[in-house]
GROMACS .gro file of C-alpha atoms in nm:
model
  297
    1UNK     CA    1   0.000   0.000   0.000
    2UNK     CA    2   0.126   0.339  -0.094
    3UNK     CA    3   0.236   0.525   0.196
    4UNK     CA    4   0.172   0.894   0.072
    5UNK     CA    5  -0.174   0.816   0.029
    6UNK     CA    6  -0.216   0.674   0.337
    7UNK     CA    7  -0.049   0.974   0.486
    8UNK     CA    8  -0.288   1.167   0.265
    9UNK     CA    9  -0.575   1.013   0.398
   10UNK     CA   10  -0.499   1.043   0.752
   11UNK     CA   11  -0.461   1.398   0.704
   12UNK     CA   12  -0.782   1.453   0.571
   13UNK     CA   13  -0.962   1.263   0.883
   14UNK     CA   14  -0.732   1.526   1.072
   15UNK     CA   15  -0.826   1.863   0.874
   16UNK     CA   16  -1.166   1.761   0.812
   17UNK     CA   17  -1.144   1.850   0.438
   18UNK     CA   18  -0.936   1.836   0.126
   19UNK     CA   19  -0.857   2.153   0.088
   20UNK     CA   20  -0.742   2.175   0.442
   21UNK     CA   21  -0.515   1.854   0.426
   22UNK     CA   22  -0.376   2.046   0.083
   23UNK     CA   23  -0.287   2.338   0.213
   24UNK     CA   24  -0.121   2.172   0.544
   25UNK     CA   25   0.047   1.893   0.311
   26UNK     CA   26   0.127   2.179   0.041
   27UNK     CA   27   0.006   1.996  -0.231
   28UNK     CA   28  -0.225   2.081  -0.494
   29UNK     CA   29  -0.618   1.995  -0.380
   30UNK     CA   30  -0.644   1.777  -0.729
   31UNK     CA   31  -0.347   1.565  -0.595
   32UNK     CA   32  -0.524   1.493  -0.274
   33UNK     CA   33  -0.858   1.377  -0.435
   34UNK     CA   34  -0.626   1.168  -0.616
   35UNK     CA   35  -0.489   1.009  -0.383
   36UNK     CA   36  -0.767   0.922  -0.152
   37UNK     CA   37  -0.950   0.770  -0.504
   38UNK     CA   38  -0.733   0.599  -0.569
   39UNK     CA   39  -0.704   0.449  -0.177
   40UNK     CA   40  -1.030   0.398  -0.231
   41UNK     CA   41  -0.969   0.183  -0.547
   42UNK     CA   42  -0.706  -0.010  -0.373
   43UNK     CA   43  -0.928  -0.104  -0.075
   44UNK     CA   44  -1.229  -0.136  -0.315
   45UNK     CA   45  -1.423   0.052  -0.009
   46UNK     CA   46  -1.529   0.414  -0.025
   47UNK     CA   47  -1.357   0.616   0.269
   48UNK     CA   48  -1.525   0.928   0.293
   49UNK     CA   49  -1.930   1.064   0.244
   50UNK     CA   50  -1.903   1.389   0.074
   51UNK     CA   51  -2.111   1.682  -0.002
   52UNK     CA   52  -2.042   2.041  -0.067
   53UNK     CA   53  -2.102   2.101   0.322
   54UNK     CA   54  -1.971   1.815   0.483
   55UNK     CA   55  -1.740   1.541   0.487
   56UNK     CA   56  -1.740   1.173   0.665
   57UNK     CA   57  -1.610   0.917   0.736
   58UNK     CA   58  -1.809   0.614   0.634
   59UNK     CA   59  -1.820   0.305   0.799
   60UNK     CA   60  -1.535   0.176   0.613
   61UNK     CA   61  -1.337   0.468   0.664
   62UNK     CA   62  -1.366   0.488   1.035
   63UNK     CA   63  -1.245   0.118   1.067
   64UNK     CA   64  -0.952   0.162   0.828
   65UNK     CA   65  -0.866   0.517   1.017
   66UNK     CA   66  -0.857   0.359   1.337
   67UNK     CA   67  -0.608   0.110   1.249
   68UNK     CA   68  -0.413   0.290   0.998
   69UNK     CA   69  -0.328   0.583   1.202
   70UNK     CA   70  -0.162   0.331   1.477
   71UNK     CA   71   0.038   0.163   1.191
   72UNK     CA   72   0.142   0.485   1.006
   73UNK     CA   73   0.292   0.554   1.350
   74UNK     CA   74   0.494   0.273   1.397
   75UNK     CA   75   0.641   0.303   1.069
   76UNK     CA   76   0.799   0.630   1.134
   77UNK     CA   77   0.886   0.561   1.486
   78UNK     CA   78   1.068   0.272   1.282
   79UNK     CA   79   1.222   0.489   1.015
   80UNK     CA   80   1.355   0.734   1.278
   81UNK     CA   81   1.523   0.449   1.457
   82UNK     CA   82   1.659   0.315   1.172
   83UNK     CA   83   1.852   0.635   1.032
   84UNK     CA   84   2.220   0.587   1.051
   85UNK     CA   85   2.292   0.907   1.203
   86UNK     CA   86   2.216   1.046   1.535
   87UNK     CA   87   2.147   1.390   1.408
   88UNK     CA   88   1.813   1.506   1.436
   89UNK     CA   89   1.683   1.628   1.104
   90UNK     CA   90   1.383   1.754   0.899
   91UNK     CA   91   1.135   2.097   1.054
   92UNK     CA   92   0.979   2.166   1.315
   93UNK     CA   93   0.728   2.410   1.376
   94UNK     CA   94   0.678   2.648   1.700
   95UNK     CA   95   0.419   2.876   1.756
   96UNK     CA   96   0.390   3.146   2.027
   97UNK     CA   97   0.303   3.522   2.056
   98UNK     CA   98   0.519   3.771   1.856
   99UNK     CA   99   0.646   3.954   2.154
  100UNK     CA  100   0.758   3.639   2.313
  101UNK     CA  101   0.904   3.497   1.975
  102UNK     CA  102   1.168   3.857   1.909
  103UNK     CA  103   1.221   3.904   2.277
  104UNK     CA  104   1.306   3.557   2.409
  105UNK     CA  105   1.339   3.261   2.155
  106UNK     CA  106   1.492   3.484   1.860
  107UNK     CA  107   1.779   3.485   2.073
  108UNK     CA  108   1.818   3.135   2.150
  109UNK     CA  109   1.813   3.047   1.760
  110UNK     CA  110   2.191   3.051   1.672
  111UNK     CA  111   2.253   2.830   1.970
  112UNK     CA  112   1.973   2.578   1.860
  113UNK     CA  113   2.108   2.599   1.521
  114UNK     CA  114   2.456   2.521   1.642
  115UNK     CA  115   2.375   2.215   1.856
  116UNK     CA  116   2.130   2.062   1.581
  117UNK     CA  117   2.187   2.219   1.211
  118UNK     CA  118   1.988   1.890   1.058
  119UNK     CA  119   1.658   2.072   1.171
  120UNK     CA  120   1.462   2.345   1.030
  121UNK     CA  121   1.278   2.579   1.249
  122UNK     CA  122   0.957   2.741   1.149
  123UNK     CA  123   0.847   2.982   1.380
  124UNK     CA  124   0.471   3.067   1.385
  125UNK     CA  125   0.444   3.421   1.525
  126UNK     CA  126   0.081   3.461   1.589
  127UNK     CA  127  -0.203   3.498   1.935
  128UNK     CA  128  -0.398   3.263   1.757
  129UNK     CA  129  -0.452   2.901   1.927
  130UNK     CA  130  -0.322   2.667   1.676
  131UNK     CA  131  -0.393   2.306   1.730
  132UNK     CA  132  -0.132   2.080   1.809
  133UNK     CA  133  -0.362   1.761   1.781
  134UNK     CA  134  -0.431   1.845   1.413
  135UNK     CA  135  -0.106   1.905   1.319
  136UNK     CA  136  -0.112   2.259   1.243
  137UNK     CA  137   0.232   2.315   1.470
  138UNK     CA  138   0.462   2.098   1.680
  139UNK     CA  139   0.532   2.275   1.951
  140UNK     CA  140   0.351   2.561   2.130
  141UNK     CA  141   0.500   2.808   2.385
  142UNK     CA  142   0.201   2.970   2.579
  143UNK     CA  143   0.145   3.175   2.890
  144UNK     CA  144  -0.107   2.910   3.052
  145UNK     CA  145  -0.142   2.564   3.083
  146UNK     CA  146  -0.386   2.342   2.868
  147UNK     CA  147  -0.684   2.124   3.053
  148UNK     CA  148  -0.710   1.912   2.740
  149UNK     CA  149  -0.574   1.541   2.782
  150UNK     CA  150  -0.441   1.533   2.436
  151UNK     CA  151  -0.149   1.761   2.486
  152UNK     CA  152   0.120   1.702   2.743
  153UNK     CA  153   0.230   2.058   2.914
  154UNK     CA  154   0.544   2.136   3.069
  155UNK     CA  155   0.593   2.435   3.311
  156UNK     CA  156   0.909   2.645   3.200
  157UNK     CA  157   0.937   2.958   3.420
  158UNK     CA  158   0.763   3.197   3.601
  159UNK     CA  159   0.631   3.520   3.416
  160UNK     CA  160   0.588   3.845   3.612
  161UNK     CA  161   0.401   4.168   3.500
  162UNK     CA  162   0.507   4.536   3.592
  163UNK     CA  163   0.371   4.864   3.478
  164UNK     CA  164   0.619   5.063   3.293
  165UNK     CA  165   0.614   5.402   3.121
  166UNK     CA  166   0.886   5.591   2.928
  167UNK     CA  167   1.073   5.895   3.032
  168UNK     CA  168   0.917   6.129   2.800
  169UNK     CA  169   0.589   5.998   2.935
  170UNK     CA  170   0.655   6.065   3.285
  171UNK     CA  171   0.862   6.423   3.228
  172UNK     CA  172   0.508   6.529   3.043
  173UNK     CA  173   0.222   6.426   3.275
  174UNK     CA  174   0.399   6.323   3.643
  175UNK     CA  175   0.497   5.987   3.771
  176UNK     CA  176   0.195   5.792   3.899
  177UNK     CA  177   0.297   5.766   4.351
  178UNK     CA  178   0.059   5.512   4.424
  179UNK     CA  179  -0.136   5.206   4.211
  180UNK     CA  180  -0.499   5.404   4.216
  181UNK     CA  181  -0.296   5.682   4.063
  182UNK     CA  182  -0.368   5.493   3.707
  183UNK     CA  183  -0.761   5.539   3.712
  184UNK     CA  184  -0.650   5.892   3.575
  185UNK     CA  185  -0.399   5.834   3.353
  186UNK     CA  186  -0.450   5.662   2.972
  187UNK     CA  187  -0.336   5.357   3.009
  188UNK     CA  188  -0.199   5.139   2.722
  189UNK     CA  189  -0.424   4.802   2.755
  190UNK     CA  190  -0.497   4.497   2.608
  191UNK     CA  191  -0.778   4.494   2.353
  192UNK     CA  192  -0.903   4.139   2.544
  193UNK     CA  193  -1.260   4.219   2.734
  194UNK     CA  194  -1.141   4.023   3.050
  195UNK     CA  195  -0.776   4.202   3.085
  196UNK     CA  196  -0.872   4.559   2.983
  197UNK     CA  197  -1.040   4.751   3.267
  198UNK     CA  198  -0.871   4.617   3.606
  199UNK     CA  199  -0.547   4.583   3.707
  200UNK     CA  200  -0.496   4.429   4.051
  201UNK     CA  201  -0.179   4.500   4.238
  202UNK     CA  202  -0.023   4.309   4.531
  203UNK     CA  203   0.243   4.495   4.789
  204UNK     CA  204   0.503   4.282   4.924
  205UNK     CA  205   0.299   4.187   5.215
  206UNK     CA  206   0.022   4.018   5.013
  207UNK     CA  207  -0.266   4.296   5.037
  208UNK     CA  208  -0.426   4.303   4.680
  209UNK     CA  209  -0.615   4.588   4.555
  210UNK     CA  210  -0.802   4.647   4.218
  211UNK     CA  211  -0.761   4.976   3.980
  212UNK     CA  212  -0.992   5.042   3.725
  213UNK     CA  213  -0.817   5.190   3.392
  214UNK     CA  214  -0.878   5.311   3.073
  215UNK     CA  215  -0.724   5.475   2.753
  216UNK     CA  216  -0.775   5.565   2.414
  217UNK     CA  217  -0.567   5.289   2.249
  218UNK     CA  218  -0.580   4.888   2.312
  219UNK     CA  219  -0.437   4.657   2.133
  220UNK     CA  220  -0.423   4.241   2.094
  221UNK     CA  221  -0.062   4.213   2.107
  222UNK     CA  222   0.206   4.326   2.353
  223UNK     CA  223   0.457   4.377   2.075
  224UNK     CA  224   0.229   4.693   1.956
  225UNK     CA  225   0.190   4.782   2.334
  226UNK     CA  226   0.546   4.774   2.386
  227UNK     CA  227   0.623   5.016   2.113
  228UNK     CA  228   0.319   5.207   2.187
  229UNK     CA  229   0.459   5.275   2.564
  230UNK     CA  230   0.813   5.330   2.402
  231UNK     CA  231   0.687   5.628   2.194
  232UNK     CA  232   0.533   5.778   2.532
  233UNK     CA  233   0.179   5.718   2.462
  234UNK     CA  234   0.068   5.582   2.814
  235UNK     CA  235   0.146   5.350   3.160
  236UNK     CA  236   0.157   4.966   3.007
  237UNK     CA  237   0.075   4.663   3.167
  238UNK     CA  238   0.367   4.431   3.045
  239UNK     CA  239   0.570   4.057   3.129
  240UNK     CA  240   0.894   4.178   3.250
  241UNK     CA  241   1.043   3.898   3.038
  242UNK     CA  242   0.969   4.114   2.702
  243UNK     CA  243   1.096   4.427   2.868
  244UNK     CA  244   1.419   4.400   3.066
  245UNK     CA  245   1.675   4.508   2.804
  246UNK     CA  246   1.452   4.864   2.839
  247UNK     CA  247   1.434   4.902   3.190
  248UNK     CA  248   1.767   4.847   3.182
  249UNK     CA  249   1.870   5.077   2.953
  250UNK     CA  250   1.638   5.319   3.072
  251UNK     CA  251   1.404   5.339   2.809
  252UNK     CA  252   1.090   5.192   3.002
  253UNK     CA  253   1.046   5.247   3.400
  254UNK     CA  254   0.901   4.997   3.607
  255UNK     CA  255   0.661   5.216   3.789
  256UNK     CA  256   0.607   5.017   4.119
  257UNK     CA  257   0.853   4.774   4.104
  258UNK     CA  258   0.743   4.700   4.495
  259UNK     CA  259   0.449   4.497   4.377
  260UNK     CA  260   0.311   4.217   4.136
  261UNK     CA  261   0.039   4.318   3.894
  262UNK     CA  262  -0.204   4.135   3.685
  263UNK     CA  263  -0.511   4.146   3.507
  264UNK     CA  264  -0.816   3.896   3.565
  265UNK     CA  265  -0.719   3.568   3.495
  266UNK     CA  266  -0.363   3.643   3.359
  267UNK     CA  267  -0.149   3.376   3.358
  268UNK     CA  268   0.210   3.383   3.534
  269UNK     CA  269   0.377   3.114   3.382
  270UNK     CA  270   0.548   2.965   3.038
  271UNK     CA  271   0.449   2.643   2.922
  272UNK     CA  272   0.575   2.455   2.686
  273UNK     CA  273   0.350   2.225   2.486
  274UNK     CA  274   0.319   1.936   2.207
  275UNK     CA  275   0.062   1.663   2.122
  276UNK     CA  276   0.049   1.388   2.342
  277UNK     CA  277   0.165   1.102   2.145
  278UNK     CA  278   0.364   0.726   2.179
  279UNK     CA  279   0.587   0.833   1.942
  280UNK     CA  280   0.734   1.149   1.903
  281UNK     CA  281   0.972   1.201   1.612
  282UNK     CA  282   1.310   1.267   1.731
  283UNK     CA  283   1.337   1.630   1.602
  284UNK     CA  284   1.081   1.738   1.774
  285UNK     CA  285   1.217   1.539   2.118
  286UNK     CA  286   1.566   1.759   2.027
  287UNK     CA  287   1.340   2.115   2.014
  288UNK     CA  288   1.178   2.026   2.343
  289UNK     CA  289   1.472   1.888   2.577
  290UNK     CA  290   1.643   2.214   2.422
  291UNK     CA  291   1.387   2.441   2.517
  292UNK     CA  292   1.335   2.318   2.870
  293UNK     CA  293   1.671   2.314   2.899
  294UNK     CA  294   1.719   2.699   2.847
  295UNK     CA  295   1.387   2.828   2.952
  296UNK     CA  296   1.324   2.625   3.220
  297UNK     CA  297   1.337   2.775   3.593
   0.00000   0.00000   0.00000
């Protein structure tokens, strides 16, 4: 049986559409009907019910899926066992915000590179959820945890927020003395309903309290809130992890560096994650232990 169709087939289960599995397997959507016809002509069973709104699996299909899919595996956890060299090769994908992507894995690149040059590294710079189950990415660095079983989730570091302004900023309207001082200043915030209008800020002795804020500009990313607070537009709510080259240059001040700040259900932590699989190919194994390695805690 011819192994690129099979791979073709299992891709459409995984898309849930031709045109989907095309674009993911970057082939053209006529080579993908022909390859699942002729599957189909092979196995003298049709695999999928189709109409212009939906597709199925049929009977067939779903009994052939759910033993092809285990045997697809084990032939490429038997190819990658079999290569002659230990080198991890071939790409691997990562996705995670842009912000986080320029200001903390850019960096770590060249090393990666150095330590594995058979792999090639795609990075997916984007707030979009993209799912790991379907195949859309390998590996996802996110600020949060995942409750779904199908994706293992590995806690890298701690992530703390400040609120930082720039010089020119502060020299034109006054440096904010206390927390509440922000309900009258334009804050730079995040265009998400549930992080935009409260900020809650904890003193070192644990005593939490909750500033309303607002502003003229939001955005969805902290890369455009970052620059925005850089050109002096307002007080920003930001992970300290994306800004400590400025505050040490001077550029961005940490505003009440005496406490811990977040907004609603912010999370304070990087996690790494990937699908949770028997086999995972060996590149991807090299990205991860790598990762952990020089993110982790």
């Amino acid at each position: 049986m011819d192994t690129v169709q099979l791979k073709v087939f299992l891709e459409v289960v995984k898309q849930g559409s031709f045109a989907a599995a095309a674009r993911r397997l970057e082939l053209d959507p006529s080579a993908v009907t022909r390859a699942i016809a002729a599957l189909e002509a092979t196995l003298q069973a049709r695999l999928f019910n189709r109409t212009t709104r939906r597709l199925a699996l049929t009977e067939a299909g779903t009994a052939f899926f759910e033993q092809a899919a285990p045997a697809l595996e084990q032939l490429e956890r038997a190819a990658d066992e079999a290569r002659s060299s230990n080198q991890a090769t071939g790409l691997v994908r990562i996705t995670m915000s842009a912000g986080f992507g320029q200001h903390v894995l850019l960096p770590l690149l060249p090393e990666l590179h150095r330590l594995h040059p058979g792999i090639e590294i795609e990075l997916q710079l984007t707030e979009a959820v993209l799912d790991l189950v379907k195949g859309e990415t390998d590996i996802a660095l996110r600020l949060g945890s995942s409750a779904d079983g199908s994706l293992v989730g590995l806690p890298l570091r701690p992530m703390r927020y400040r609120v930082y302004a720039s010089p020119a900023y502060l020299k034109a309207n006054g440096r904010p003395r206390v927390p509440a001082d922000l309900a009258i200043c334009d804050c730079l915030r995040f265009a998400q309903s549930a992080y935009r209008d409260v900020w809650t800020f904890r003193d070192p002795q644990g005593s939490a309290e909750a500033v309303s804020v607002k502003g003229w500009l939001s955005a969805t990313t902290a890369l455009a809130l970052h620059r925005a607070a850089l050109d002096g537009l307002g007080p920003v709510m930001l992970a300290d992890l994306l800004v400590q080259e400025d505050a040490a240059r001077g550029r961005l001040v940490d505003l009440f560096p005496q406490h811990e700040v977040s907004a609603g259900e912010l999370p304070t932590s990087v996690w790494l994650l990937y699908a949770s699989r028997s086999f995972v190919p060996r590149r991807v194994r090299a990205v991860v232990d790598f990762l952990r390695e020089r993110l982790g805690q």
